[in-house]
Amino acid sequence: MKAKILELLRRKGDYVSGQELCTILQVSRTAIWKAIQSLQKEGYHIEAVRNRGYLLIEDEESYSSDKNGVVTSCDIYSKNEISSRLNPESGVNEVFFFDTIDSTNSECARRAEAGAPGGLLIVSDDQSLGRGRRGRTWISPSGCNVYFSYMCRPDISPDKAPMLTLLMALAVCMGMEKILTGKVIKTGGRTAKAVRSAECPMIKWPNDIVIKGKKCCGMLTEMSCEADYVRHVVIGVGINVRHREFDPEIAATAISLDDAWNMKVKRSLLVAGVMNEFGPLLKQFEEEGDLSFVRVPYLDRLANAGKQVRVLDPKGEYSGKARGINERGELLVETGDGKVREVNSGEVSVRGIYGYV
Ligand code: BTN
């Protein structure tokens, strides 16, 4: 009920009477008042005025930090805050929020094995055993970043599951862009104008998101399947939001959103914003069966588009210019001889000639 109240107050942007809330939610005035008090305790600034009702006040100025410099108020990170910002098209049926967990991917997989229906979103403030690609660790401290996993049971063949990572990469970019352009959030009265500027998130094929050439987000997709049938797919996303000190081995190539954009990003808004973009993409993918429909928007955001890349193919390295993706999500690389090679992410990695991107 609290998520619904937040959603209603936010949508109206003005006072909503207690009676109106009672009618919509079909509960008593006392129940509404208790839920409002509980939200206020969680840190929401909700004004209650006799004869007018309730007003949700969300201004960026009310951000504050704890003694470690971690932004606390206004970055309310909770199940209710995320749920209240999810659209019905997000494809999320249930949200679980943890203060701590081993890995959101592992938790999703456990619940999937136990029979949970698809559409499950697991979010955690920190992870004790966060996992990255190729067996690496994803360091996941609390209070500053985003770690979430989405479990679905798509009606696709197993060879198509890796394509979901590309869709999620696109959704992450689109969700971030909405925050950046102020369509969803205004930054202290100033709307960030950054469409297609250096501040824009870009995709380093297949599944890293970079800003200014540095990684701000990674994805880990895992699947359980039989030869011709997908039981479930888990797509895990880790985003550096206000990571202040990176480990030495990644410090040169990592960046956080707050640093990149010089603004304070609300983590709940980010998680919900990404899922609101992902849901419709997944639906269209299931209907159409390939990635043709995202080739143009993906190319628009491809960090290496038109750039010289080095393909680290175990059968022999080569270089060429990145030209976008095909309908299977393979990177198209135009080699010197004018041929276009299709690079499959499972077999090779791609590096920029002059650095990470
Ligand atoms: C990578 O770039 O190596 C992928 C990193 C993926 C990290 C995310 S954080 C949420 C989810 N849970 C995990 O254990 N890993 C993914």
Short mmCIF file of C-alpha atoms and ligand atoms in Angstrom, two decimals:
data_model
loop_
_atom_site.label_atom_id
_atom_site.label_comp_id
_atom_site.label_asym_id
_atom_site.label_seq_id
_atom_site.Cartn_x
_atom_site.Cartn_y
_atom_site.Cartn_z
CA MET A 1 0.00 0.00 0.00
CA LYS A 2 2.87 2.39 0.78
CA ALA A 3 4.23 2.07 -2.77
CA LYS A 4 0.79 2.84 -4.16
CA ILE A 5 0.42 5.91 -1.91
CA LEU A 6 3.80 7.19 -3.08
CA GLU A 7 2.84 6.61 -6.68
CA LEU A 8 -0.44 8.51 -6.25
CA LEU A 9 1.12 11.44 -4.41
CA ARG A 10 3.93 11.67 -6.95
CA ARG A 11 1.61 11.49 -9.93
CA LYS A 12 -0.66 14.25 -8.59
CA GLY A 13 2.24 16.53 -7.59
CA ASP A 14 -0.22 18.36 -5.35
CA TYR A 15 -2.25 17.67 -2.21
CA VAL A 16 -4.26 14.46 -2.27
CA SER A 17 -7.04 14.25 0.28
CA GLY A 18 -7.20 11.38 2.76
CA GLN A 19 -10.66 10.57 1.45
CA GLU A 20 -9.36 10.27 -2.13
CA LEU A 21 -6.64 7.88 -0.99
CA CYS A 22 -9.19 5.84 1.01
CA THR A 23 -11.46 5.55 -2.03
CA ILE A 24 -8.71 4.56 -4.44
CA LEU A 25 -7.03 2.09 -2.11
CA GLN A 26 -10.23 0.81 -0.47
CA VAL A 27 -8.89 1.14 3.08
CA SER A 28 -9.78 3.19 6.14
CA ARG A 29 -8.50 6.70 6.94
CA THR A 30 -6.63 5.24 9.91
CA ALA A 31 -4.81 2.81 7.62
CA ILE A 32 -3.83 5.69 5.32
CA TRP A 33 -2.62 7.79 8.23
CA LYS A 34 -0.55 4.89 9.60
CA ALA A 35 1.04 4.29 6.19
CA ILE A 36 1.84 8.01 5.85
CA GLN A 37 3.47 8.03 9.29
CA SER A 38 5.50 4.99 8.39
CA LEU A 39 6.67 6.63 5.13
CA GLN A 40 7.63 9.76 7.06
CA LYS A 41 9.70 7.57 9.41
CA GLU A 42 11.45 6.07 6.37
CA GLY A 43 12.54 9.60 5.44
CA TYR A 44 9.85 10.81 3.05
CA HIS A 45 8.95 14.45 3.36
CA ILE A 46 5.15 14.28 3.33
CA GLU A 47 3.21 17.29 4.50
CA ALA A 48 -0.17 16.64 6.11
CA VAL A 49 -2.50 19.65 6.07
CA ARG A 50 -6.00 19.67 7.53
CA ASN A 51 -8.71 20.00 4.87
CA ARG A 52 -6.17 19.63 2.04
CA GLY A 53 -4.60 16.24 2.53
CA TYR A 54 -1.08 14.97 1.87
CA LEU A 55 1.70 16.44 -0.25
CA LEU A 56 4.92 14.63 -1.16
CA ILE A 57 7.88 17.00 -1.29
CA GLU A 58 10.85 15.78 -3.28
CA ASP A 59 13.50 18.43 -3.74
CA GLU A 60 17.12 17.72 -4.51
CA GLU A 61 18.21 20.36 -2.00
CA SER A 62 17.23 18.06 0.85
CA TYR A 63 20.06 15.63 0.08
CA SER A 64 22.35 15.10 3.02
CA SER A 65 25.31 12.88 3.82
CA ASP A 66 26.21 10.68 6.75
CA LYS A 67 29.58 10.85 8.51
CA ASN A 68 31.24 8.79 5.77
CA GLY A 69 30.03 11.14 3.08
CA VAL A 70 27.43 8.65 1.86
CA VAL A 71 24.29 10.41 0.65
CA THR A 72 21.39 9.32 2.78
CA SER A 73 18.18 11.34 2.78
CA CYS A 74 16.48 11.84 -0.57
CA ASP A 75 18.21 8.69 -1.82
CA ILE A 76 15.56 6.52 -0.25
CA TYR A 77 16.44 3.08 -1.46
CA SER A 78 13.73 0.58 -0.64
CA LYS A 79 11.20 -1.82 -2.07
CA ASN A 80 8.43 0.79 -1.79
CA GLU A 81 10.43 3.53 -3.45
CA ILE A 82 11.38 1.28 -6.36
CA SER A 83 7.92 -0.29 -6.74
CA SER A 84 6.20 3.10 -6.71
CA ARG A 85 8.28 4.14 -9.71
CA LEU A 86 7.78 1.00 -11.82
CA ASN A 87 5.40 1.14 -14.80
CA PRO A 88 3.00 -1.74 -15.48
CA GLU A 89 5.05 -2.33 -18.70
CA SER A 90 8.28 -2.87 -16.77
CA GLY A 91 7.76 -6.64 -16.75
CA VAL A 92 8.41 -6.72 -13.00
CA ASN A 93 5.87 -8.76 -11.05
CA GLU A 94 7.58 -8.84 -7.70
CA VAL A 95 10.36 -6.82 -6.03
CA PHE A 96 12.54 -8.05 -3.17
CA PHE A 97 14.88 -5.62 -1.47
CA PHE A 98 17.78 -6.71 0.77
CA ASP A 99 20.14 -4.67 2.88
CA THR A 100 22.71 -7.33 2.18
CA ILE A 101 22.90 -10.56 0.21
CA ASP A 102 25.64 -12.74 -1.26
CA SER A 103 24.74 -11.93 -4.86
CA THR A 104 21.48 -10.74 -6.38
CA ASN A 105 22.13 -13.08 -9.33
CA SER A 106 22.50 -16.04 -6.97
CA GLU A 107 19.34 -15.09 -5.08
CA CYS A 108 17.38 -14.81 -8.32
CA ALA A 109 18.65 -18.23 -9.44
CA ARG A 110 17.73 -19.82 -6.07
CA ARG A 111 14.21 -18.44 -6.27
CA ALA A 112 13.89 -19.47 -9.92
CA GLU A 113 14.97 -23.03 -9.02
CA ALA A 114 12.36 -23.00 -6.24
CA GLY A 115 9.68 -22.21 -8.83
CA ALA A 116 9.28 -18.42 -8.64
CA PRO A 117 7.49 -17.04 -11.70
CA GLY A 118 9.35 -14.81 -14.14
CA GLY A 119 9.32 -11.05 -13.61
CA LEU A 120 11.27 -11.18 -10.37
CA LEU A 121 13.46 -8.22 -9.41
CA ILE A 122 16.02 -8.62 -6.63
CA VAL A 123 17.78 -5.49 -5.39
CA SER A 124 20.36 -5.27 -2.64
CA ASP A 125 22.16 -2.37 -0.99
CA ASP A 126 25.31 -4.47 -0.83
CA GLN A 127 26.62 -7.86 -1.91
CA SER A 128 29.09 -9.96 0.03
CA LEU A 129 29.91 -12.17 -2.97
CA GLY A 130 29.13 -9.98 -5.96
CA ARG A 131 30.13 -11.74 -9.16
CA GLY A 132 31.46 -10.27 -12.38
CA ARG A 133 32.01 -11.83 -15.79
CA ARG A 134 34.63 -14.50 -16.42
CA GLY A 135 34.69 -15.53 -12.74
CA ARG A 136 35.76 -12.10 -11.51
CA THR A 137 34.57 -10.50 -8.27
CA TRP A 138 32.27 -7.47 -8.37
CA ILE A 139 33.12 -5.41 -5.32
CA SER A 140 29.80 -4.26 -3.90
CA PRO A 141 29.95 -1.89 -0.91
CA SER A 142 26.78 -0.55 0.70
CA GLY A 143 25.21 2.89 0.51
CA CYS A 144 26.58 3.99 -2.82
CA ASN A 145 25.91 1.75 -5.80
CA VAL A 146 23.20 -0.23 -7.50
CA TYR A 147 23.13 -4.03 -7.66
CA PHE A 148 20.06 -5.73 -9.05
CA SER A 149 19.04 -8.83 -10.97
CA TYR A 150 15.99 -9.55 -13.06
CA MET A 151 14.77 -13.11 -13.62
CA CYS A 152 12.55 -13.96 -16.56
CA ARG A 153 11.32 -17.07 -18.28
CA PRO A 154 11.25 -15.97 -21.89
CA ASP A 155 9.85 -18.15 -24.62
CA ILE A 156 13.09 -18.21 -26.65
CA SER A 157 15.66 -20.81 -27.62
CA PRO A 158 18.81 -21.00 -25.44
CA ASP A 159 21.08 -19.59 -28.17
CA LYS A 160 19.11 -16.32 -27.99
CA ALA A 161 19.56 -15.76 -24.24
CA PRO A 162 22.81 -13.76 -24.59
CA MET A 163 20.84 -11.24 -26.67
CA LEU A 164 19.00 -10.22 -23.50
CA THR A 165 22.24 -8.69 -22.24
CA LEU A 166 22.31 -6.36 -25.22
CA LEU A 167 18.71 -5.37 -24.54
CA MET A 168 19.57 -4.68 -20.92
CA ALA A 169 22.57 -2.59 -21.99
CA LEU A 170 20.25 -0.51 -24.15
CA ALA A 171 17.71 -0.23 -21.32
CA VAL A 172 20.43 0.92 -18.90
CA CYS A 173 21.51 3.64 -21.35
CA MET A 174 17.94 4.76 -21.97
CA GLY A 175 17.11 4.79 -18.25
CA MET A 176 20.25 6.78 -17.49
CA GLU A 177 19.54 9.23 -20.32
CA LYS A 178 16.12 10.03 -18.88
CA ILE A 179 17.70 10.88 -15.55
CA LEU A 180 20.41 12.89 -17.23
CA THR A 181 18.10 14.91 -19.43
CA GLY A 182 15.91 15.74 -16.47
CA LYS A 183 12.82 14.15 -17.98
CA VAL A 184 12.37 12.36 -14.72
CA ILE A 185 14.50 14.32 -12.28
CA LYS A 186 15.51 17.95 -12.10
CA THR A 187 18.87 18.63 -10.53
CA GLY A 188 18.53 21.46 -8.04
CA GLY A 189 16.41 23.51 -10.43
CA ARG A 190 18.89 22.93 -13.27
CA THR A 191 17.99 20.49 -15.99
CA ALA A 192 21.04 18.67 -17.21
CA LYS A 193 21.31 19.10 -20.96
CA ALA A 194 23.49 16.32 -22.14
CA VAL A 195 21.78 14.65 -25.03
CA ARG A 196 24.51 12.87 -27.02
CA SER A 197 27.19 14.83 -25.21
CA ALA A 198 30.31 13.48 -23.54
CA GLU A 199 28.21 12.84 -20.43
CA CYS A 200 25.98 10.36 -22.23
CA PRO A 201 26.20 6.70 -21.36
CA MET A 202 27.45 4.60 -24.24
CA ILE A 203 27.64 0.84 -24.77
CA LYS A 204 30.97 -0.88 -25.00
CA TRP A 205 29.78 -3.97 -26.86
CA PRO A 206 28.42 -6.25 -25.66
CA ASN A 207 27.61 -5.34 -22.10
CA ASP A 208 29.60 -2.58 -20.43
CA ILE A 209 28.25 0.92 -20.12
CA VAL A 210 30.83 3.67 -20.31
CA ILE A 211 30.81 7.41 -19.79
CA LYS A 212 33.74 9.50 -20.99
CA GLY A 213 35.42 6.23 -21.95
CA LYS A 214 35.23 4.76 -18.43
CA LYS A 215 33.08 1.91 -17.19
CA CYS A 216 30.13 2.83 -14.95
CA CYS A 217 28.11 -0.37 -15.29
CA GLY A 218 28.62 -4.08 -15.89
CA MET A 219 26.18 -6.91 -16.57
CA LEU A 220 26.21 -10.62 -15.90
CA THR A 221 23.68 -12.83 -17.65
CA GLU A 222 23.22 -16.42 -16.49
CA MET A 223 20.80 -19.02 -17.72
CA SER A 224 19.38 -22.40 -16.84
CA CYS A 225 18.24 -24.40 -19.84
CA GLU A 226 17.77 -27.72 -21.56
CA ALA A 227 18.93 -28.37 -25.13
CA ASP A 228 16.04 -26.50 -26.72
CA TYR A 229 14.28 -24.85 -23.80
CA VAL A 230 15.11 -21.96 -21.47
CA ARG A 231 14.08 -22.55 -17.86
CA HIS A 232 15.08 -19.08 -16.72
CA VAL A 233 17.48 -16.25 -17.44
CA VAL A 234 18.95 -13.95 -14.79
CA ILE A 235 20.36 -10.60 -15.89
CA GLY A 236 22.40 -8.88 -13.18
CA VAL A 237 23.33 -5.21 -13.34
CA GLY A 238 25.89 -3.37 -11.24
CA ILE A 239 26.10 0.43 -11.56
CA ASN A 240 28.66 2.69 -9.90
CA VAL A 241 26.57 5.55 -8.58
CA ARG A 242 28.79 7.22 -6.00
CA HIS A 243 31.74 4.95 -5.65
CA ARG A 244 34.49 7.21 -4.39
CA GLU A 245 37.50 4.95 -4.24
CA PHE A 246 37.91 2.20 -6.80
CA ASP A 247 40.33 -0.68 -6.42
CA PRO A 248 43.72 0.17 -7.95
CA GLU A 249 43.34 -2.36 -10.78
CA ILE A 250 40.13 -0.72 -12.07
CA ALA A 251 40.68 2.89 -10.90
CA ALA A 252 41.91 4.07 -14.30
CA THR A 253 38.96 2.66 -16.23
CA ALA A 254 36.02 3.08 -13.78
CA ILE A 255 33.72 6.02 -13.12
CA SER A 256 30.60 6.66 -11.05
CA LEU A 257 27.50 8.51 -12.21
CA ASP A 258 27.69 11.24 -9.60
CA ASP A 259 31.25 12.03 -10.64
CA ALA A 260 30.53 11.81 -14.35
CA TRP A 261 27.44 13.99 -14.17
CA ASN A 262 28.15 16.12 -11.13
CA MET A 263 24.71 15.40 -9.73
CA LYS A 264 23.25 13.11 -7.10
CA VAL A 265 21.44 10.22 -8.67
CA LYS A 266 18.59 8.53 -6.82
CA ARG A 267 19.24 4.82 -6.86
CA SER A 268 15.58 3.78 -6.71
CA LEU A 269 14.80 6.00 -9.67
CA LEU A 270 17.69 4.45 -11.57
CA VAL A 271 16.63 0.83 -10.93
CA ALA A 272 12.99 1.53 -11.82
CA GLY A 273 13.97 3.70 -14.79
CA VAL A 274 16.09 0.90 -16.27
CA MET A 275 13.36 -1.72 -15.76
CA ASN A 276 10.73 0.60 -17.27
CA GLU A 277 12.85 0.64 -20.43
CA PHE A 278 13.71 -3.06 -20.36
CA GLY A 279 10.14 -4.40 -20.10
CA PRO A 280 8.93 -3.10 -23.50
CA LEU A 281 12.23 -4.13 -25.16
CA LEU A 282 11.91 -7.68 -23.84
CA LYS A 283 8.29 -7.87 -24.97
CA GLN A 284 9.14 -6.76 -28.51
CA PHE A 285 12.11 -9.14 -28.62
CA GLU A 286 9.89 -12.08 -27.67
CA GLU A 287 7.39 -11.08 -30.35
CA GLU A 288 9.94 -10.52 -33.12
CA GLY A 289 12.52 -13.14 -32.22
CA ASP A 290 15.65 -11.12 -33.02
CA LEU A 291 17.37 -7.80 -32.40
CA SER A 292 16.62 -6.10 -35.74
CA PHE A 293 14.39 -3.55 -34.00
CA VAL A 294 17.19 -2.26 -31.76
CA ARG A 295 19.99 -2.09 -34.35
CA VAL A 296 19.61 1.67 -34.86
CA PRO A 297 19.21 2.73 -31.22
CA TYR A 298 22.06 0.40 -30.28
CA LEU A 299 24.34 1.86 -32.97
CA ASP A 300 23.47 5.39 -31.71
CA ARG A 301 24.88 4.41 -28.35
CA LEU A 302 27.75 2.16 -29.43
CA ALA A 303 30.91 3.61 -27.90
CA ASN A 304 33.13 2.00 -30.52
CA ALA A 305 30.96 2.89 -33.54
CA GLY A 306 33.18 3.83 -36.46
CA LYS A 307 36.27 3.34 -34.32
CA GLN A 308 39.15 1.01 -34.84
CA VAL A 309 38.85 -2.04 -32.55
CA ARG A 310 41.04 -5.04 -31.90
CA VAL A 311 39.25 -8.40 -31.87
CA LEU A 312 40.95 -10.84 -29.51
CA ASP A 313 39.91 -13.99 -31.32
CA PRO A 314 41.62 -17.14 -30.02
CA LYS A 315 41.85 -18.28 -33.65
CA GLY A 316 43.82 -15.14 -34.53
CA GLU A 317 43.58 -11.48 -33.55
CA TYR A 318 42.53 -8.89 -36.10
CA SER A 319 41.39 -5.28 -36.17
CA GLY A 320 38.83 -3.24 -38.03
CA LYS A 321 36.13 -0.60 -37.66
CA ALA A 322 33.05 -1.32 -35.52
CA ARG A 323 29.91 -0.83 -37.59
CA GLY A 324 27.09 -1.76 -35.22
CA ILE A 325 25.35 -5.05 -34.53
CA ASN A 326 23.41 -7.52 -36.63
CA GLU A 327 20.05 -9.08 -35.76
CA ARG A 328 21.77 -11.67 -33.54
CA GLY A 329 23.64 -9.01 -31.58
CA GLU A 330 27.02 -9.85 -33.10
CA LEU A 331 29.38 -6.93 -33.55
CA LEU A 332 30.01 -6.03 -37.18
CA VAL A 333 33.67 -5.30 -37.76
CA GLU A 334 34.80 -3.99 -41.14
CA THR A 335 38.31 -5.17 -41.86
CA GLY A 336 40.85 -3.51 -44.14
CA ASP A 337 39.98 -5.77 -47.06
CA GLY A 338 36.44 -4.34 -47.09
CA LYS A 339 34.92 -7.48 -45.61
CA VAL A 340 32.55 -7.31 -42.63
CA ARG A 341 33.15 -9.93 -39.95
CA GLU A 342 30.50 -10.89 -37.40
CA VAL A 343 31.94 -11.12 -33.89
CA ASN A 344 30.22 -13.34 -31.35
CA SER A 345 30.62 -12.19 -27.76
CA GLY A 346 30.87 -15.75 -26.43
CA GLU A 347 34.08 -16.40 -28.32
CA VAL A 348 36.08 -13.19 -28.30
CA SER A 349 36.59 -9.86 -26.59
CA VAL A 350 37.00 -6.52 -28.25
CA ARG A 351 39.33 -3.72 -27.21
CA GLY A 352 39.85 -0.21 -28.48
CA ILE A 353 43.11 0.28 -30.29
CA TYR A 354 44.12 3.09 -27.91
CA GLY A 355 42.59 1.91 -24.66
CA TYR A 356 39.65 0.31 -22.93
CA VAL A 357 36.97 1.57 -25.37
C1 BTN B 1 31.06 -7.42 -15.13
O1 BTN B 1 31.24 -6.38 -15.75
O2 BTN B 1 32.01 -8.17 -14.86
C2 BTN B 1 29.68 -7.82 -14.70
C3 BTN B 1 29.33 -7.29 -13.36
C4 BTN B 1 27.93 -7.65 -12.91
C5 BTN B 1 27.67 -7.22 -11.50
C6 BTN B 1 26.23 -7.39 -11.11
S1 BTN B 1 25.87 -6.60 -9.58
C7 BTN B 1 24.31 -7.36 -9.53
C8 BTN B 1 24.49 -8.76 -10.04
N1 BTN B 1 24.87 -9.65 -8.96
C9 BTN B 1 26.10 -10.13 -9.12
O3 BTN B 1 26.66 -10.92 -8.34
N2 BTN B 1 26.62 -9.67 -10.25
C10 BTN B 1 25.71 -8.80 -10.95
#
